[in-house]
Amino acid sequence: MKRINPLIATAILFTFLGFQTESIAGPREQAKRIHDRLAGVPASNETINSMAELIEDGEIDEASNIAMSDPAFYSVTLKNWVTPWTNEEADVFAPLNDYTATVIGMVRDDVDFRQILSGDILYVGDSSLSIPSYNLNNNDHYQALEDQEINLKDNLVATTQSAITGLPESATAGVMTTRAAAKSFFKDGTNRAMFRFTLMNHLCTDLEGVKDTSRAPDRIRQDVSRSPGGDSRIFLNSCVGCHSGMDPLAQAFAYYEYDYDFDADPDGLNGRLLYNTNRQIDPETGSRVTAKHQINSNNFPFGYVINDDSWENYWRNGLNKNLGWDNSLPASGNGAKTMGQELANSQKFAQCQVTKVFKNVCLRDPQDNADRTQVQTMVSNFQSSGYKIKQVFADAADFCKGE
């Protein structure tokens, strides 16, 4: 019987088992993989050749930059990456909106990504385009950008929320004060949704992940029953774990509301973000605090009553100290902008962004020690680069180029 060459047999076995190593993928294969993962569309032979030459020379970042110069990186990859953050259903097929466009523009322009939760920043379509102007009451401007398949890479223009929407600069808080975020997270309720989904989308944890029953319950609002279902143990062992930390932080949203006609437009498609300035008093609260923050007060009349937008981070101590808070910042303040700075300067924020990019580019969660070590390296690079998220995409593409 003819014997099979052991090397051939090993290669056949590895192929059969689905093993792949970086050594199997040559420069052209790696170039194609980088372009596919970053741009999401096929590259021309000329582009692949240029990227392969850079990879052979060890210029991986430059090769990745070629892929990220493709308009599809912005209109496809980034749009699909960001869109689920803009709605409670995490629907990737939701329309383009000011939240998504603003993040895309920030990535393109290498804006410090921490500004996503505190900046007076907004991206709109270029005024030369034949589309409706930005409107406080609808999404027509961004819907037209999408319907006409406008190149987002070349046609988004940076401006400020204070200039376009009329919000005071001190009341702007990055994507949290975009119209799309207000429609999804300030609509109805008590504005706690904005805080919860900000945690989920930008610190990669839901409230269960930061639950700590050791924190003082003194800032928990009146609408939270202290004996749900007649059993106070549920409050002490469960509810207090989330509300004791969330309510003092979410108070930063006390002056915000999403205004719409519930009867004629129950989905709030034609609503707008409202903010009570120094001269605006809510008739129901007698202060700048919007009425939703004092609803259901009979649930526990002795609970905390919100009278302003001061916030405090009770999670600086206890179990959630490990989120890596920046001790150079105060642990308290007023309004969404300073609260957003508190969240965005945490170590958890940086790690979350990097982990999301890793999953998007490598098509998997970090799995083993090599993956986790790479994520930590990428976090360090992200921070040292001035929080430029494109660098994170480049680092992830480099790490996964040989898979």
PDB file of N, CA and C in Angstrom, residues 139-216:
ATOM      1  N   ASN A 139     -37.398  63.116  11.494  1.00  0.00           N
ATOM      2  CA  ASN A 139     -36.125  62.526  11.047  1.00  0.00           C
ATOM      3  C   ASN A 139     -35.939  62.642   9.542  1.00  0.00           C
ATOM      4  N   ASP A 140     -36.697  63.533   8.889  1.00  0.00           N
ATOM      5  CA  ASP A 140     -36.700  63.603   7.427  1.00  0.00           C
ATOM      6  C   ASP A 140     -35.316  63.873   6.848  1.00  0.00           C
ATOM      7  N   HIS A 141     -34.527  64.672   7.519  1.00  0.00           N
ATOM      8  CA  HIS A 141     -33.189  65.020   7.027  1.00  0.00           C
ATOM      9  C   HIS A 141     -32.333  63.766   6.840  1.00  0.00           C
ATOM     10  N   TYR A 142     -32.309  62.910   7.847  1.00  0.00           N
ATOM     11  CA  TYR A 142     -31.465  61.714   7.798  1.00  0.00           C
ATOM     12  C   TYR A 142     -32.098  60.608   6.970  1.00  0.00           C
ATOM     13  N   GLN A 143     -33.433  60.568   6.952  1.00  0.00           N
ATOM     14  CA  GLN A 143     -34.107  59.591   6.105  1.00  0.00           C
ATOM     15  C   GLN A 143     -33.791  59.859   4.645  1.00  0.00           C
ATOM     16  N   ALA A 144     -33.712  61.132   4.271  1.00  0.00           N
ATOM     17  CA  ALA A 144     -33.368  61.476   2.886  1.00  0.00           C
ATOM     18  C   ALA A 144     -31.930  61.078   2.561  1.00  0.00           C
ATOM     19  N   LEU A 145     -31.025  61.266   3.516  1.00  0.00           N
ATOM     20  CA  LEU A 145     -29.644  60.827   3.298  1.00  0.00           C
ATOM     21  C   LEU A 145     -29.600  59.333   2.995  1.00  0.00           C
ATOM     22  N   GLU A 146     -30.393  58.583   3.730  1.00  0.00           N
ATOM     23  CA  GLU A 146     -30.406  57.134   3.533  1.00  0.00           C
ATOM     24  C   GLU A 146     -31.130  56.749   2.244  1.00  0.00           C
ATOM     25  N   ASP A 147     -32.271  57.357   1.997  1.00  0.00           N
ATOM     26  CA  ASP A 147     -33.055  57.012   0.806  1.00  0.00           C
ATOM     27  C   ASP A 147     -32.285  57.300  -0.477  1.00  0.00           C
ATOM     28  N   GLN A 148     -31.512  58.376  -0.466  1.00  0.00           N
ATOM     29  CA  GLN A 148     -30.754  58.748  -1.658  1.00  0.00           C
ATOM     30  C   GLN A 148     -29.369  58.099  -1.695  1.00  0.00           C
ATOM     31  N   GLU A 149     -29.081  57.254  -0.695  1.00  0.00           N
ATOM     32  CA  GLU A 149     -27.801  56.550  -0.617  1.00  0.00           C
ATOM     33  C   GLU A 149     -26.629  57.526  -0.716  1.00  0.00           C
ATOM     34  N   ILE A 150     -26.746  58.600   0.039  1.00  0.00           N
ATOM     35  CA  ILE A 150     -25.698  59.619   0.054  1.00  0.00           C
ATOM     36  C   ILE A 150     -24.431  59.049   0.690  1.00  0.00           C
ATOM     37  N   ASN A 151     -23.296  59.366   0.116  1.00  0.00           N
ATOM     38  CA  ASN A 151     -22.004  58.952   0.635  1.00  0.00           C
ATOM     39  C   ASN A 151     -21.751  59.670   1.967  1.00  0.00           C
ATOM     40  N   LEU A 152     -21.870  58.947   3.075  1.00  0.00           N
ATOM     41  CA  LEU A 152     -21.729  59.563   4.386  1.00  0.00           C
ATOM     42  C   LEU A 152     -20.299  59.991   4.674  1.00  0.00           C
ATOM     43  N   LYS A 153     -19.354  59.301   4.076  1.00  0.00           N
ATOM     44  CA  LYS A 153     -17.956  59.663   4.313  1.00  0.00           C
ATOM     45  C   LYS A 153     -17.685  61.101   3.881  1.00  0.00           C
ATOM     46  N   ASP A 154     -18.232  61.516   2.751  1.00  0.00           N
ATOM     47  CA  ASP A 154     -17.912  62.816   2.176  1.00  0.00           C
ATOM     48  C   ASP A 154     -18.973  63.879   2.423  1.00  0.00           C
ATOM     49  N   ASN A 155     -20.123  63.506   2.950  1.00  0.00           N
ATOM     50  CA  ASN A 155     -21.228  64.456   3.000  1.00  0.00           C
ATOM     51  C   ASN A 155     -21.810  64.704   4.379  1.00  0.00           C
ATOM     52  N   LEU A 156     -21.098  64.299   5.430  1.00  0.00           N
ATOM     53  CA  LEU A 156     -21.497  64.668   6.780  1.00  0.00           C
ATOM     54  C   LEU A 156     -20.650  65.849   7.235  1.00  0.00           C
ATOM     55  N   VAL A 157     -21.297  66.815   7.842  1.00  0.00           N
ATOM     56  CA  VAL A 157     -20.631  68.039   8.271  1.00  0.00           C
ATOM     57  C   VAL A 157     -20.779  68.187   9.781  1.00  0.00           C
ATOM     58  N   ALA A 158     -19.693  68.511  10.447  1.00  0.00           N
ATOM     59  CA  ALA A 158     -19.711  68.683  11.903  1.00  0.00           C
ATOM     60  C   ALA A 158     -20.296  70.045  12.268  1.00  0.00           C
ATOM     61  N   THR A 159     -21.177  70.037  13.255  1.00  0.00           N
ATOM     62  CA  THR A 159     -21.708  71.265  13.818  1.00  0.00           C
ATOM     63  C   THR A 159     -21.942  71.018  15.309  1.00  0.00           C
ATOM     64  N   THR A 160     -22.736  71.867  15.936  1.00  0.00           N
ATOM     65  CA  THR A 160     -23.010  71.690  17.365  1.00  0.00           C
ATOM     66  C   THR A 160     -24.508  71.607  17.610  1.00  0.00           C
ATOM     67  N   GLN A 161     -24.872  70.891  18.660  1.00  0.00           N
ATOM     68  CA  GLN A 161     -26.277  70.822  19.030  1.00  0.00           C
ATOM     69  C   GLN A 161     -26.789  72.190  19.470  1.00  0.00           C
ATOM     70  N   SER A 162     -25.956  72.936  20.166  1.00  0.00           N
ATOM     71  CA  SER A 162     -26.389  74.248  20.652  1.00  0.00           C
ATOM     72  C   SER A 162     -26.712  75.179  19.492  1.00  0.00           C
ATOM     73  N   ALA A 163     -26.017  75.045  18.361  1.00  0.00           N
ATOM     74  CA  ALA A 163     -26.273  75.896  17.201  1.00  0.00           C
ATOM     75  C   ALA A 163     -27.498  75.440  16.411  1.00  0.00           C
ATOM     76  N   ILE A 164     -27.715  74.133  16.327  1.00  0.00           N
ATOM     77  CA  ILE A 164     -28.774  73.597  15.479  1.00  0.00           C
ATOM     78  C   ILE A 164     -30.084  73.374  16.236  1.00  0.00           C
ATOM     79  N   THR A 165     -29.997  72.861  17.447  1.00  0.00           N
ATOM     80  CA  THR A 165     -31.207  72.497  18.183  1.00  0.00           C
ATOM     81  C   THR A 165     -31.618  73.528  19.226  1.00  0.00           C
ATOM     82  N   GLY A 166     -30.720  74.458  19.546  1.00  0.00           N
ATOM     83  CA  GLY A 166     -31.048  75.477  20.531  1.00  0.00           C
ATOM     84  C   GLY A 166     -30.822  75.065  21.966  1.00  0.00           C
ATOM     85  N   LEU A 167     -30.322  73.856  22.192  1.00  0.00           N
ATOM     86  CA  LEU A 167     -29.979  73.453  23.553  1.00  0.00           C
ATOM     87  C   LEU A 167     -28.860  74.337  24.094  1.00  0.00           C
ATOM     88  N   PRO A 168     -28.912  74.739  25.350  1.00  0.00           N
ATOM     89  CA  PRO A 168     -27.753  75.414  25.930  1.00  0.00           C
ATOM     90  C   PRO A 168     -26.545  74.485  25.864  1.00  0.00           C
ATOM     91  N   GLU A 169     -25.374  75.039  25.619  1.00  0.00           N
ATOM     92  CA  GLU A 169     -24.174  74.204  25.520  1.00  0.00           C
ATOM     93  C   GLU A 169     -23.999  73.334  26.753  1.00  0.00           C
ATOM     94  N   SER A 170     -24.327  73.866  27.904  1.00  0.00           N
ATOM     95  CA  SER A 170     -24.168  73.112  29.151  1.00  0.00           C
ATOM     96  C   SER A 170     -25.135  71.945  29.259  1.00  0.00           C
ATOM     97  N   ALA A 171     -26.190  71.958  28.435  1.00  0.00           N
ATOM     98  CA  ALA A 171     -27.188  70.882  28.473  1.00  0.00           C
ATOM     99  C   ALA A 171     -26.939  69.819  27.417  1.00  0.00           C
ATOM    100  N   THR A 172     -25.938  70.013  26.558  1.00  0.00           N
ATOM    101  CA  THR A 172     -25.630  69.014  25.537  1.00  0.00           C
ATOM    102  C   THR A 172     -24.803  67.886  26.150  1.00  0.00           C
ATOM    103  N   ALA A 173     -25.073  66.672  25.715  1.00  0.00           N
ATOM    104  CA  ALA A 173     -24.379  65.509  26.275  1.00  0.00           C
ATOM    105  C   ALA A 173     -24.174  64.447  25.207  1.00  0.00           C
ATOM    106  N   GLY A 174     -23.529  64.850  24.114  1.00  0.00           N
ATOM    107  CA  GLY A 174     -23.234  63.892  23.066  1.00  0.00           C
ATOM    108  C   GLY A 174     -24.490  63.263  22.492  1.00  0.00           C
ATOM    109  N   VAL A 175     -24.420  61.950  22.266  1.00  0.00           N
ATOM    110  CA  VAL A 175     -25.554  61.265  21.650  1.00  0.00           C
ATOM    111  C   VAL A 175     -26.762  61.171  22.580  1.00  0.00           C
ATOM    112  N   MET A 176     -26.556  61.347  23.875  1.00  0.00           N
ATOM    113  CA  MET A 176     -27.682  61.264  24.803  1.00  0.00           C
ATOM    114  C   MET A 176     -28.678  62.392  24.577  1.00  0.00           C
ATOM    115  N   THR A 177     -28.231  63.504  24.002  1.00  0.00           N
ATOM    116  CA  THR A 177     -29.148  64.611  23.758  1.00  0.00           C
ATOM    117  C   THR A 177     -29.427  64.816  22.272  1.00  0.00           C
ATOM    118  N   THR A 178     -29.251  63.768  21.468  1.00  0.00           N
ATOM    119  CA  THR A 178     -29.718  63.800  20.089  1.00  0.00           C
ATOM    120  C   THR A 178     -31.216  63.530  20.075  1.00  0.00           C
ATOM    121  N   ARG A 179     -31.857  63.915  18.986  1.00  0.00           N
ATOM    122  CA  ARG A 179     -33.300  63.681  18.866  1.00  0.00           C
ATOM    123  C   ARG A 179     -33.618  62.189  18.883  1.00  0.00           C
ATOM    124  N   ALA A 180     -32.799  61.384  18.190  1.00  0.00           N
ATOM    125  CA  ALA A 180     -33.068  59.943  18.118  1.00  0.00           C
ATOM    126  C   ALA A 180     -33.004  59.294  19.494  1.00  0.00           C
ATOM    127  N   ALA A 181     -32.020  59.685  20.301  1.00  0.00           N
ATOM    128  CA  ALA A 181     -31.912  59.122  21.648  1.00  0.00           C
ATOM    129  C   ALA A 181     -33.098  59.561  22.497  1.00  0.00           C
ATOM    130  N   ALA A 182     -33.499  60.826  22.361  1.00  0.00           N
ATOM    131  CA  ALA A 182     -34.649  61.321  23.130  1.00  0.00           C
ATOM    132  C   ALA A 182     -35.906  60.555  22.765  1.00  0.00           C
ATOM    133  N   LYS A 183     -36.109  60.316  21.472  1.00  0.00           N
ATOM    134  CA  LYS A 183     -37.295  59.577  21.016  1.00  0.00           C
ATOM    135  C   LYS A 183     -37.332  58.166  21.604  1.00  0.00           C
ATOM    136  N   SER A 184     -36.187  57.553  21.712  1.00  0.00           N
ATOM    137  CA  SER A 184     -36.145  56.176  22.215  1.00  0.00           C
ATOM    138  C   SER A 184     -36.124  56.087  23.732  1.00  0.00           C
ATOM    139  N   PHE A 185     -35.415  56.998  24.400  1.00  0.00           N
ATOM    140  CA  PHE A 185     -35.110  56.797  25.815  1.00  0.00           C
ATOM    141  C   PHE A 185     -35.649  57.878  26.759  1.00  0.00           C
ATOM    142  N   PHE A 186     -36.079  59.040  26.219  1.00  0.00           N
ATOM    143  CA  PHE A 186     -36.739  60.046  27.046  1.00  0.00           C
ATOM    144  C   PHE A 186     -38.256  60.007  26.861  1.00  0.00           C
ATOM    145  N   LYS A 187     -38.714  59.261  25.895  1.00  0.00           N
ATOM    146  CA  LYS A 187     -40.150  59.172  25.600  1.00  0.00           C
ATOM    147  C   LYS A 187     -40.862  58.423  26.740  1.00  0.00           C
ATOM    148  N   ASP A 188     -41.847  59.093  27.358  1.00  0.00           N
ATOM    149  CA  ASP A 188     -42.621  58.492  28.447  1.00  0.00           C
ATOM    150  C   ASP A 188     -41.690  58.121  29.615  1.00  0.00           C
ATOM    151  N   GLY A 189     -42.139  57.197  30.455  1.00  0.00           N
ATOM    152  CA  GLY A 189     -41.307  56.685  31.533  1.00  0.00           C
ATOM    153  C   GLY A 189     -40.814  57.750  32.484  1.00  0.00           C
ATOM    154  N   THR A 190     -39.639  57.509  33.040  1.00  0.00           N
ATOM    155  CA  THR A 190     -39.054  58.378  34.062  1.00  0.00           C
ATOM    156  C   THR A 190     -37.630  58.808  33.714  1.00  0.00           C
ATOM    157  N   ASN A 191     -37.242  58.619  32.462  1.00  0.00           N
ATOM    158  CA  ASN A 191     -35.888  58.921  31.957  1.00  0.00           C
ATOM    159  C   ASN A 191     -34.824  57.970  32.488  1.00  0.00           C
ATOM    160  N   ARG A 192     -35.231  56.988  33.285  1.00  0.00           N
ATOM    161  CA  ARG A 192     -34.245  55.976  33.703  1.00  0.00           C
ATOM    162  C   ARG A 192     -33.791  55.142  32.509  1.00  0.00           C
ATOM    163  N   ALA A 193     -34.650  55.039  31.476  1.00  0.00           N
ATOM    164  CA  ALA A 193     -34.293  54.258  30.289  1.00  0.00           C
ATOM    165  C   ALA A 193     -33.039  54.811  29.629  1.00  0.00           C
ATOM    166  N   MET A 194     -32.909  56.148  29.621  1.00  0.00           N
ATOM    167  CA  MET A 194     -31.707  56.731  29.025  1.00  0.00           C
ATOM    168  C   MET A 194     -30.466  56.257  29.767  1.00  0.00           C
ATOM    169  N   PHE A 195     -30.552  56.194  31.069  1.00  0.00           N
ATOM    170  CA  PHE A 195     -29.396  55.753  31.838  1.00  0.00           C
ATOM    171  C   PHE A 195     -29.117  54.273  31.604  1.00  0.00           C
ATOM    172  N   ARG A 196     -30.168  53.467  31.643  1.00  0.00           N
ATOM    173  CA  ARG A 196     -29.975  52.024  31.477  1.00  0.00           C
ATOM    174  C   ARG A 196     -29.367  51.687  30.116  1.00  0.00           C
ATOM    175  N   PHE A 197     -29.912  52.265  29.050  1.00  0.00           N
ATOM    176  CA  PHE A 197     -29.401  51.921  27.725  1.00  0.00           C
ATOM    177  C   PHE A 197     -28.029  52.552  27.455  1.00  0.00           C
ATOM    178  N   THR A 198     -27.709  53.642  28.143  1.00  0.00           N
ATOM    179  CA  THR A 198     -26.353  54.171  28.058  1.00  0.00           C
ATOM    180  C   THR A 198     -25.372  53.195  28.697  1.00  0.00           C
ATOM    181  N   LEU A 199     -25.753  52.622  29.823  1.00  0.00           N
ATOM    182  CA  LEU A 199     -24.914  51.588  30.435  1.00  0.00           C
ATOM    183  C   LEU A 199     -24.717  50.413  29.492  1.00  0.00           C
ATOM    184  N   MET A 200     -25.813  49.954  28.898  1.00  0.00           N
ATOM    185  CA  MET A 200     -25.749  48.782  28.031  1.00  0.00           C
ATOM    186  C   MET A 200     -24.899  49.042  26.792  1.00  0.00           C
ATOM    187  N   ASN A 201     -25.092  50.203  26.175  1.00  0.00           N
ATOM    188  CA  ASN A 201     -24.437  50.479  24.909  1.00  0.00           C
ATOM    189  C   ASN A 201     -23.019  51.015  25.046  1.00  0.00           C
ATOM    190  N   HIS A 202     -22.700  51.645  26.177  1.00  0.00           N
ATOM    191  CA  HIS A 202     -21.410  52.311  26.283  1.00  0.00           C
ATOM    192  C   HIS A 202     -20.554  51.854  27.463  1.00  0.00           C
ATOM    193  N   LEU A 203     -21.119  51.054  28.337  1.00  0.00           N
ATOM    194  CA  LEU A 203     -20.314  50.398  29.369  1.00  0.00           C
ATOM    195  C   LEU A 203     -20.497  48.880  29.319  1.00  0.00           C
ATOM    196  N   CYS A 204     -21.266  48.406  28.343  1.00  0.00           N
ATOM    197  CA  CYS A 204     -21.434  46.969  28.089  1.00  0.00           C
ATOM    198  C   CYS A 204     -21.953  46.197  29.302  1.00  0.00           C
ATOM    199  N   THR A 205     -22.842  46.806  30.066  1.00  0.00           N
ATOM    200  CA  THR A 205     -23.448  46.087  31.174  1.00  0.00           C
ATOM    201  C   THR A 205     -24.874  46.567  31.378  1.00  0.00           C
ATOM    202  N   ASP A 206     -25.756  45.646  31.682  1.00  0.00           N
ATOM    203  CA  ASP A 206     -27.112  46.022  32.078  1.00  0.00           C
ATOM    204  C   ASP A 206     -27.101  46.261  33.584  1.00  0.00           C
ATOM    205  N   LEU A 207     -28.213  46.679  34.130  1.00  0.00           N
ATOM    206  CA  LEU A 207     -28.266  47.008  35.550  1.00  0.00           C
ATOM    207  C   LEU A 207     -27.938  45.818  36.439  1.00  0.00           C
ATOM    208  N   GLU A 208     -28.291  44.629  36.004  1.00  0.00           N
ATOM    209  CA  GLU A 208     -27.970  43.443  36.802  1.00  0.00           C
ATOM    210  C   GLU A 208     -26.469  43.307  37.011  1.00  0.00           C
ATOM    211  N   GLY A 209     -25.710  43.787  36.050  1.00  0.00           N
ATOM    212  CA  GLY A 209     -24.255  43.672  36.142  1.00  0.00           C
ATOM    213  C   GLY A 209     -23.621  44.634  37.120  1.00  0.00           C
ATOM    214  N   VAL A 210     -24.375  45.653  37.556  1.00  0.00           N
ATOM    215  CA  VAL A 210     -23.833  46.623  38.516  1.00  0.00           C
ATOM    216  C   VAL A 210     -24.651  46.628  39.811  1.00  0.00           C
ATOM    217  N   LYS A 211     -25.449  45.613  39.984  1.00  0.00           N
ATOM    218  CA  LYS A 211     -26.308  45.521  41.167  1.00  0.00           C
ATOM    219  C   LYS A 211     -25.462  45.424  42.437  1.00  0.00           C
ATOM    220  N   ASP A 212     -25.749  46.304  43.402  1.00  0.00           N
ATOM    221  CA  ASP A 212     -24.992  46.333  44.656  1.00  0.00           C
ATOM    222  C   ASP A 212     -25.940  46.750  45.777  1.00  0.00           C
ATOM    223  N   THR A 213     -26.347  45.799  46.592  1.00  0.00           N
ATOM    224  CA  THR A 213     -27.311  46.073  47.660  1.00  0.00           C
ATOM    225  C   THR A 213     -26.668  46.746  48.874  1.00  0.00           C
ATOM    226  N   SER A 214     -25.360  46.981  48.826  1.00  0.00           N
ATOM    227  CA  SER A 214     -24.685  47.619  49.964  1.00  0.00           C
ATOM    228  C   SER A 214     -24.721  49.145  49.900  1.00  0.00           C
ATOM    229  N   ARG A 215     -25.211  49.713  48.795  1.00  0.00           N
ATOM    230  CA  ARG A 215     -25.230  51.174  48.659  1.00  0.00           C
ATOM    231  C   ARG A 215     -26.438  51.768  49.397  1.00  0.00           C
ATOM    232  N   ALA A 216     -26.280  52.976  49.878  1.00  0.00           N
ATOM    233  CA  ALA A 216     -27.352  53.655  50.622  1.00  0.00           C
ATOM    234  C   ALA A 216     -28.549  53.918  49.712  1.00  0.00           C
TER     235      ALA A 216
END
